[in-house]
Amino acid sequence: MTTPPDPLAVLRSRSYIGLLVLATIIGMPVAAAAYFFLAAVHWLQGWIFTDIPKGLGFGSEPLWWPILPLTLAGLLVALTIKYLPGTGGRSPADGFKAGEGAPSPIELPGVILAALTTLSLGVVLGPEAPLIAIGGGLGLCAVRLVKRDAPARASAMVAAAGSFAAISALLGSPLLGAFLLMEASGLGGAMLELVLIPGLLAAGVGFLIFVGLDHATGLGTFSLAIPNLPHVGSPTLAEFGWAIAIGLLATLFGSGIRWLALAIRPWVEPRMVLATPVVGLAIAGLAIAFAAGTGKGTGEVLFDGQEALGPFITHSASYTVGAVLLLLACKGLAYGASLSSFRGGPVFPSMFLGAAGGIALSHLPGLPLVPGVAMGIGAMCAVMLRLPMTSVLLATLLLSSDGLAVMPEVIVAVAVAYVAAAWLAPAPAPAPAPKAPPAATEPVQVPGHPLTGQEG
């Protein structure tokens, strides 16, 4: 029988100090890799959806144009998942999770290629889950280069630090990215304390790298705050009533999206090379239908909504209620289809759909625009991410100074959505009965120190 390590003793050990130094060093190249990955996605999106149509003489993107990149996305992602090691990373239909182990070096190319194809060709998924996997995989590679026989727990900590660095600036703050990873990992107690310090160091260094590369290249960084929103007054009783309603509506909408993803996936997986392009074609059809019905661009439905979210909220008055409802239907269906077959993250599409729902409901009495948007974002993220604290922070930080004023309503909406989604979720399968131990006794293996690998 073994006793767990004393966290204070581990923190005071030389090996832990070395781990902190390694995490700080690794944070720099990992953050740079994440920055240029996002820059490549942004450049490819503009080249595929703007430059190529103009180069072909269309002047602007023709209505039918999304058919080509979305069908190609389905083919390339299917080939990557089928023929490269690692299946291109985890299926996003299973929900947002972290701490399940970084991809091995041989799996990294598949993760990068599947994510780059998904994000640049218009699929409705975000970059955060691939960046977490890429950052963890690069951290693991670095550990193996420094010490091939590094202990498993030390390798896991450095891989986690790589993930912290990779998303350090994606959500506008290294603390918000770190909070998302901590809540998603489910770590607690002594283990959380040991992982948190190197992770925060890597995130801080990574954020500085993002800012420095932004100044050096001018490619830009994402800021979560949306300025110049209407003034928010004190919360009202009607707004708290709306918080309950929005939480319940988000539960039905988000659960429907997840049900659609899980219903499509078993049909796609046995015939991936043929079926995934069909799913891509369906996503393109939804974008075309929205553009034809409203006169807006297909980009409102396509992509993760990260860049479109701020302008959409700021210029929401230019959308009729019917246009917003059609956008919710088309992007929601496209999101569910994307979750079933492609590789990406659920954060930004959930935020966009939550904001769209809040905008649609704000036309009803008793619900101003900004509280409706905030509650919609929080509730939708709670359903799709299953991370209540992160959902509250995402909704409130987005609105900058107004976020503090609407936080009480957001908390109510998130709590209602989180609990209601748990009631609607299918019951987990019963765990298999434990097998009886073998009759012959074997010598007990005593694990080594969690960081050094040496026996205590």
C-alpha positions as semicolon CSV with decimal commas, in nm:
position;residue;x (nm);y (nm);z (nm)
1;M;0,000;0,000;0,000
2;T;0,135;0,345;-0,091
3;T;0,081;0,683;0,068
4;P;0,013;0,988;-0,150
5;P;0,299;1,240;-0,174
6;D;0,301;1,539;0,058
7;P;0,221;1,839;-0,168
8;L;0,430;2,074;0,047
9;A;0,728;1,843;0,019
10;V;0,684;1,824;-0,357
11;L;0,662;2,204;-0,383
12;R;0,988;2,236;-0,189
13;S;1,172;1,977;-0,396
14;R;1,441;2,064;-0,648
15;S;1,265;1,863;-0,913
16;Y;0,956;2,085;-0,883
17;I;1,167;2,399;-0,923
18;G;1,313;2,242;-1,235
19;L;0,963;2,167;-1,355
20;L;0,866;2,534;-1,312
21;V;1,168;2,643;-1,515
22;L;1,085;2,390;-1,786
23;A;0,720;2,502;-1,797
24;T;0,829;2,865;-1,835
25;I;1,067;2,780;-2,118
26;I;0,815;2,558;-2,295
27;G;0,545;2,826;-2,273
28;M;0,731;3,047;-2,521
29;P;0,754;2,820;-2,827
30;V;0,413;2,664;-2,759
31;A;0,246;3,007;-2,747
32;A;0,428;3,109;-3,066
33;A;0,309;2,790;-3,238
34;A;-0,049;2,857;-3,123
35;Y;-0,030;3,218;-3,243
36;F;0,087;3,124;-3,591
37;F;-0,168;2,840;-3,607
38;L;-0,447;3,093;-3,546
39;A;-0,288;3,334;-3,793
40;A;-0,277;3,058;-4,055
41;V;-0,646;2,980;-3,996
42;H;-0,738;3,350;-4,033
43;W;-0,533;3,386;-4,352
44;L;-0,672;3,069;-4,507
45;Q;-1,030;3,174;-4,433
46;G;-0,977;3,506;-4,612
47;W;-0,796;3,343;-4,902
48;I;-1,056;3,069;-4,955
49;F;-1,374;3,272;-4,905
50;T;-1,263;3,613;-5,038
51;D;-0,945;3,613;-5,245
52;I;-1,012;3,305;-5,460
53;P;-1,365;3,413;-5,567
54;K;-1,231;3,758;-5,657
55;G;-0,940;3,603;-5,843
56;L;-1,185;3,395;-6,045
57;G;-1,370;3,710;-6,148
58;F;-1,678;3,686;-5,929
59;G;-1,615;4,020;-5,758
60;S;-1,746;3,883;-5,427
61;E;-1,825;3,541;-5,288
62;P;-2,107;3,387;-5,494
63;L;-2,398;3,239;-5,304
64;W;-2,307;2,880;-5,395
65;W;-1,938;2,915;-5,306
66;P;-1,950;2,741;-4,959
67;I;-2,034;2,412;-5,135
68;L;-1,675;2,375;-5,255
69;P;-1,477;2,435;-4,933
70;L;-1,723;2,253;-4,706
71;T;-1,727;1,943;-4,926
72;L;-1,346;1,952;-4,944
73;A;-1,333;1,992;-4,564
74;G;-1,538;1,675;-4,522
75;L;-1,311;1,477;-4,751
76;L;-0,982;1,598;-4,599
77;V;-1,095;1,556;-4,238
78;A;-1,229;1,208;-4,310
79;L;-0,901;1,102;-4,473
80;T;-0,705;1,247;-4,179
81;I;-0,918;1,068;-3,919
82;K;-0,908;0,738;-4,107
83;Y;-0,546;0,717;-4,214
84;L;-0,336;0,922;-3,969
85;P;-0,265;0,805;-3,612
86;G;-0,486;0,945;-3,338
87;T;-0,812;0,998;-3,532
88;G;-0,742;1,371;-3,557
89;G;-0,807;1,421;-3,185
90;R;-1,124;1,373;-2,982
91;S;-1,472;1,398;-3,129
92;P;-1,630;1,724;-3,003
93;A;-1,969;1,552;-2,984
94;D;-1,854;1,392;-2,658
95;G;-1,839;1,733;-2,488
96;F;-1,561;1,960;-2,372
97;K;-1,309;1,777;-2,156
98;A;-0,948;1,831;-2,057
99;G;-0,696;1,633;-1,861
100;E;-0,748;1,311;-2,059
101;G;-0,388;1,298;-2,176
102;A;-0,198;1,487;-2,443
103;P;-0,164;1,339;-2,792
104;S;0,160;1,154;-2,854
105;P;0,416;1,295;-3,101
106;I;0,300;1,058;-3,373
107;E;-0,062;1,177;-3,327
108;L;0,015;1,552;-3,344
109;P;0,022;1,583;-3,727
110;G;-0,328;1,437;-3,749
111;V;-0,460;1,672;-3,479
112;I;-0,307;1,977;-3,650
113;L;-0,424;1,884;-3,999
114;A;-0,781;1,796;-3,895
115;A;-0,815;2,120;-3,695
116;L;-0,659;2,339;-3,964
117;T;-0,889;2,193;-4,228
118;T;-1,199;2,220;-4,007
119;L;-1,140;2,579;-3,902
120;S;-1,018;2,727;-4,230
121;L;-1,284;2,573;-4,457
122;G;-1,587;2,709;-4,271
123;V;-1,700;2,431;-4,036
124;V;-1,893;2,556;-3,729
125;L;-1,636;2,472;-3,460
126;G;-1,379;2,673;-3,264
127;P;-1,003;2,647;-3,209
128;E;-0,982;2,602;-2,832
129;A;-0,998;2,220;-2,811
130;P;-0,738;2,166;-3,087
131;L;-0,511;2,428;-2,931
132;I;-0,532;2,254;-2,593
133;A;-0,439;1,923;-2,760
134;I;-0,160;2,080;-2,968
135;G;-0,015;2,263;-2,668
136;G;-0,023;1,947;-2,459
137;G;0,133;1,743;-2,736
138;L;0,415;1,993;-2,789
139;G;0,479;2,003;-2,414
140;L;0,502;1,626;-2,408
141;C;0,747;1,632;-2,700
142;A;0,963;1,884;-2,513
143;V;0,972;1,666;-2,200
144;R;1,081;1,365;-2,400
145;L;1,356;1,566;-2,568
146;V;1,487;1,684;-2,230
147;K;1,449;1,349;-2,049
148;R;1,321;1,048;-2,239
149;D;1,247;0,848;-1,922
150;A;1,071;1,133;-1,739
151;P;0,809;1,017;-1,483
152;A;0,452;1,003;-1,610
153;R;0,326;1,263;-1,363
154;A;0,600;1,512;-1,454
155;S;0,523;1,460;-1,824
156;A;0,153;1,519;-1,756
157;M;0,226;1,843;-1,569
158;V;0,444;1,983;-1,848
159;A;0,187;1,878;-2,108
160;A;-0,078;2,064;-1,907
161;A;0,149;2,369;-1,896
162;G;0,171;2,352;-2,276
163;S;-0,209;2,356;-2,297
164;F;-0,222;2,656;-2,063
165;A;0,023;2,844;-2,286
166;A;-0,157;2,754;-2,609
167;I;-0,490;2,915;-2,509
168;S;-0,342;3,189;-2,288
169;A;-0,467;3,472;-2,511
170;L;-0,750;3,303;-2,701
171;L;-1,020;3,411;-2,454
172;G;-0,875;3,757;-2,391
173;S;-0,711;3,674;-2,056
174;P;-0,465;3,409;-1,940
175;L;-0,667;3,368;-1,621
176;L;-0,987;3,283;-1,808
177;G;-0,806;3,026;-2,021
178;A;-0,644;2,877;-1,711
179;F;-0,980;2,868;-1,532
180;L;-1,140;2,685;-1,825
181;L;-0,867;2,420;-1,819
182;M;-0,884;2,374;-1,442
183;E;-1,262;2,335;-1,435
184;A;-1,263;2,106;-1,739
185;S;-0,990;1,882;-1,599
186;G;-1,183;1,810;-1,279
187;L;-0,864;1,827;-1,072
188;G;-0,885;1,924;-0,709
189;G;-0,693;1,925;-0,385
190;A;-0,319;1,868;-0,387
191;M;-0,300;1,770;-0,754
192;L;-0,467;2,094;-0,863
193;E;-0,216;2,295;-0,661
194;L;0,080;2,113;-0,816
195;V;-0,047;2,155;-1,172
196;L;-0,172;2,512;-1,129
197;I;0,159;2,686;-1,063
198;P;0,348;2,563;-1,374
199;G;0,031;2,611;-1,577
200;L;-0,012;2,972;-1,469
201;L;0,355;3,041;-1,537
202;A;0,324;2,900;-1,888
203;A;-0,001;3,094;-1,945
204;G;0,156;3,422;-1,834
205;V;0,458;3,371;-2,057
206;G;0,232;3,260;-2,341
207;F;0,017;3,572;-2,315
208;L;0,327;3,790;-2,336
209;I;0,437;3,597;-2,646
210;F;0,096;3,655;-2,806
211;V;0,114;4,028;-2,734
212;G;0,473;4,054;-2,857
213;L;0,399;3,869;-3,181
214;D;0,094;4,089;-3,235
215;H;0,312;4,401;-3,218
216;A;0,584;4,242;-3,430
217;T;0,361;4,103;-3,706
218;G;0,046;4,314;-3,691
219;L;-0,167;4,004;-3,745
220;G;-0,387;4,088;-3,446
221;T;-0,515;3,910;-3,138
222;F;-0,863;3,828;-3,017
223;S;-1,012;4,046;-2,745
224;L;-1,314;3,911;-2,563
225;A;-1,452;4,248;-2,454
226;I;-1,713;4,424;-2,671
227;P;-1,712;4,803;-2,618
228;N;-1,981;5,067;-2,681
229;L;-2,276;4,859;-2,567
230;P;-2,595;5,021;-2,431
231;H;-2,589;5,119;-2,065
232;V;-2,707;4,852;-1,821
233;G;-2,918;4,953;-1,525
234;S;-2,988;4,770;-1,201
235;P;-3,130;4,417;-1,225
236;T;-3,508;4,393;-1,217
237;L;-3,745;4,121;-1,104
238;A;-3,850;4,069;-1,467
239;E;-3,489;4,006;-1,567
240;F;-3,455;3,736;-1,301
241;G;-3,771;3,577;-1,439
242;W;-3,615;3,589;-1,784
243;A;-3,300;3,426;-1,642
244;I;-3,503;3,118;-1,549
245;A;-3,676;3,113;-1,888
246;I;-3,350;3,158;-2,081
247;G;-3,186;2,881;-1,881
248;L;-3,468;2,641;-1,970
249;L;-3,479;2,746;-2,337
250;A;-3,102;2,709;-2,371
251;T;-3,128;2,361;-2,221
252;L;-3,380;2,252;-2,484
253;F;-3,186;2,415;-2,770
254;G;-2,842;2,294;-2,664
255;S;-2,961;1,944;-2,581
256;G;-3,121;1,926;-2,925
257;I;-2,790;2,022;-3,088
258;R;-2,603;1,755;-2,892
259;W;-2,871;1,495;-2,970
260;L;-2,836;1,577;-3,341
261;A;-2,457;1,536;-3,324
262;L;-2,479;1,203;-3,144
263;A;-2,749;1,081;-3,385
264;I;-2,545;1,165;-3,697
265;R;-2,209;1,034;-3,575
266;P;-2,294;0,659;-3,579
267;W;-2,409;0,699;-3,939
268;V;-2,091;0,883;-4,043
269;E;-1,820;0,677;-3,874
270;P;-1,858;0,346;-4,066
271;R;-1,849;0,527;-4,404
272;M;-1,643;0,833;-4,313
273;V;-1,481;0,914;-4,648
274;L;-1,820;0,919;-4,822
275;A;-2,040;1,053;-4,540
276;T;-1,829;1,340;-4,400
277;P;-1,833;1,534;-4,732
278;V;-2,212;1,491;-4,732
279;V;-2,224;1,647;-4,384
280;G;-2,004;1,931;-4,511
281;L;-2,241;1,979;-4,806
282;A;-2,536;1,998;-4,565
283;I;-2,359;2,269;-4,361
284;A;-2,298;2,464;-4,682
285;G;-2,666;2,427;-4,774
286;L;-2,775;2,572;-4,440
287;A;-2,545;2,873;-4,488
288;I;-2,678;2,927;-4,840
289;A;-3,039;2,900;-4,722
290;F;-2,981;3,165;-4,455
291;A;-2,807;3,401;-4,698
292;A;-3,079;3,358;-4,960
293;G;-3,356;3,415;-4,704
294;T;-3,210;3,722;-4,533
295;G;-2,964;3,889;-4,772
296;K;-2,687;3,851;-4,513
297;G;-2,360;3,669;-4,579
298;T;-2,305;3,295;-4,551
299;G;-2,032;3,370;-4,296
300;E;-2,302;3,436;-4,037
301;V;-2,372;3,062;-4,031
302;L;-2,025;2,931;-4,116
303;F;-1,717;2,940;-3,892
304;D;-1,716;2,947;-3,512
305;G;-1,858;3,300;-3,471
306;Q;-1,548;3,428;-3,289
307;E;-1,492;3,727;-3,516
308;A;-1,859;3,780;-3,602
309;L;-1,985;3,790;-3,242
310;G;-1,888;4,150;-3,160
311;P;-2,024;4,306;-3,482
312;F;-2,338;4,093;-3,456
313;I;-2,420;4,223;-3,106
314;T;-2,323;4,581;-3,188
315;H;-2,535;4,590;-3,506
316;S;-2,817;4,367;-3,384
317;A;-3,071;4,639;-3,467
318;S;-3,013;4,572;-3,837
319;Y;-3,152;4,217;-3,798
320;T;-3,524;4,146;-3,795
321;V;-3,658;3,895;-3,546
322;G;-3,723;3,656;-3,832
323;A;-3,362;3,685;-3,950
324;V;-3,230;3,611;-3,602
325;L;-3,460;3,310;-3,565
326;L;-3,351;3,178;-3,905
327;L;-2,988;3,230;-3,802
328;L;-3,049;3,031;-3,482
329;A;-3,206;2,746;-3,678
330;C;-2,943;2,730;-3,954
331;K;-2,637;2,779;-3,735
332;G;-2,772;2,546;-3,467
333;L;-2,824;2,267;-3,721
334;A;-2,485;2,337;-3,877
335;Y;-2,325;2,329;-3,533
336;G;-2,477;1,991;-3,452
337;A;-2,365;1,851;-3,786
338;S;-2,013;1,988;-3,732
339;L;-1,990;1,830;-3,387
340;S;-2,079;1,491;-3,532
341;S;-1,806;1,463;-3,793
342;F;-1,529;1,724;-3,767
343;R;-1,262;1,824;-3,516
344;G;-1,276;2,148;-3,318
345;G;-1,404;2,312;-3,002
346;P;-1,754;2,407;-2,881
347;V;-1,688;2,739;-2,700
348;F;-1,734;3,010;-2,963
349;P;-2,030;2,856;-3,150
350;S;-2,205;2,820;-2,814
351;M;-2,136;3,184;-2,730
352;F;-2,262;3,302;-3,068
353;L;-2,583;3,099;-3,051
354;G;-2,644;3,210;-2,692
355;A;-2,602;3,574;-2,794
356;A;-2,838;3,526;-3,090
357;G;-3,099;3,375;-2,861
358;G;-3,067;3,665;-2,619
359;I;-3,103;3,915;-2,904
360;A;-3,419;3,742;-3,031
361;L;-3,576;3,739;-2,684
362;S;-3,479;4,102;-2,614
363;H;-3,763;4,209;-2,844
364;L;-4,006;4,087;-2,579
365;P;-4,110;4,301;-2,279
366;G;-3,889;4,314;-1,969
367;L;-3,560;4,199;-2,127
368;P;-3,305;4,461;-2,234
369;L;-3,047;4,368;-2,500
370;V;-2,730;4,342;-2,292
371;P;-2,873;4,127;-2,008
372;G;-3,042;3,905;-2,269
373;V;-2,716;3,853;-2,456
374;A;-2,522;3,784;-2,135
375;M;-2,777;3,536;-2,000
376;G;-2,803;3,364;-2,338
377;I;-2,427;3,320;-2,366
378;G;-2,392;3,193;-2,010
379;A;-2,683;2,948;-2,033
380;M;-2,582;2,810;-2,373
381;C;-2,221;2,761;-2,263
382;A;-2,339;2,586;-1,947
383;V;-2,538;2,336;-2,155
384;M;-2,272;2,271;-2,419
385;L;-1,955;2,293;-2,207
386;R;-2,087;2,161;-1,873
387;L;-1,860;2,415;-1,700
388;P;-2,080;2,649;-1,492
389;M;-1,811;2,879;-1,349
390;T;-1,639;2,921;-1,685
391;S;-1,977;2,992;-1,845
392;V;-2,043;3,276;-1,602
393;L;-1,700;3,425;-1,666
394;L;-1,730;3,397;-2,045
395;A;-2,061;3,581;-2,042
396;T;-1,957;3,858;-1,805
397;L;-1,604;3,927;-1,933
398;L;-1,741;3,959;-2,284
399;L;-1,940;4,265;-2,179
400;S;-1,646;4,441;-2,010
401;S;-1,766;4,686;-1,742
402;D;-2,131;4,594;-1,799
403;G;-2,053;4,234;-1,710
404;L;-2,047;4,299;-1,337
405;A;-2,391;4,458;-1,349
406;V;-2,551;4,156;-1,519
407;M;-2,361;3,886;-1,330
408;P;-2,647;3,804;-1,086
409;E;-2,887;3,726;-1,373
410;V;-2,618;3,532;-1,557
411;I;-2,554;3,317;-1,251
412;V;-2,925;3,231;-1,226
413;A;-2,947;3,146;-1,598
414;V;-2,632;2,931;-1,582
415;A;-2,750;2,746;-1,270
416;V;-3,091;2,671;-1,423
417;A;-2,937;2,556;-1,753
418;Y;-2,673;2,342;-1,585
419;V;-2,920;2,157;-1,361
420;A;-3,185;2,122;-1,630
421;A;-2,930;1,983;-1,877
422;A;-2,825;1,726;-1,619
423;W;-3,187;1,612;-1,590
424;L;-3,222;1,579;-1,968
425;A;-2,890;1,401;-2,019
426;P;-2,913;1,021;-2,059
427;A;-2,822;0,820;-1,752
428;P;-2,465;0,692;-1,756
429;A;-2,413;0,325;-1,831
430;P;-2,353;0,114;-1,519
431;A;-1,988;0,043;-1,448
432;P;-1,874;-0,316;-1,511
433;A;-1,825;-0,535;-1,208
434;P;-1,461;-0,550;-1,093
435;K;-1,275;-0,865;-1,184
436;A;-1,153;-1,093;-0,908
437;P;-0,779;-1,064;-0,845
438;P;-0,560;-1,357;-0,950
439;A;-0,502;-1,623;-0,689
440;A;-0,124;-1,608;-0,710
441;T;0,035;-1,328;-0,515
442;E;0,283;-1,099;-0,686
443;P;0,531;-0,853;-0,538
444;V;0,384;-0,505;-0,478
445;Q;0,532;-0,235;-0,700
446;V;0,603;0,087;-0,510
447;P;0,565;0,391;-0,737
448;G;0,839;0,648;-0,742
449;H;0,835;1,014;-0,653
450;P;0,568;1,195;-0,860
451;L;0,822;1,430;-1,015
452;T;1,163;1,265;-0,998
453;G;1,061;0,902;-1,041
454;Q;1,293;0,802;-0,756
455;E;1,165;0,578;-0,484
456;G;1,083;0,750;-0,157
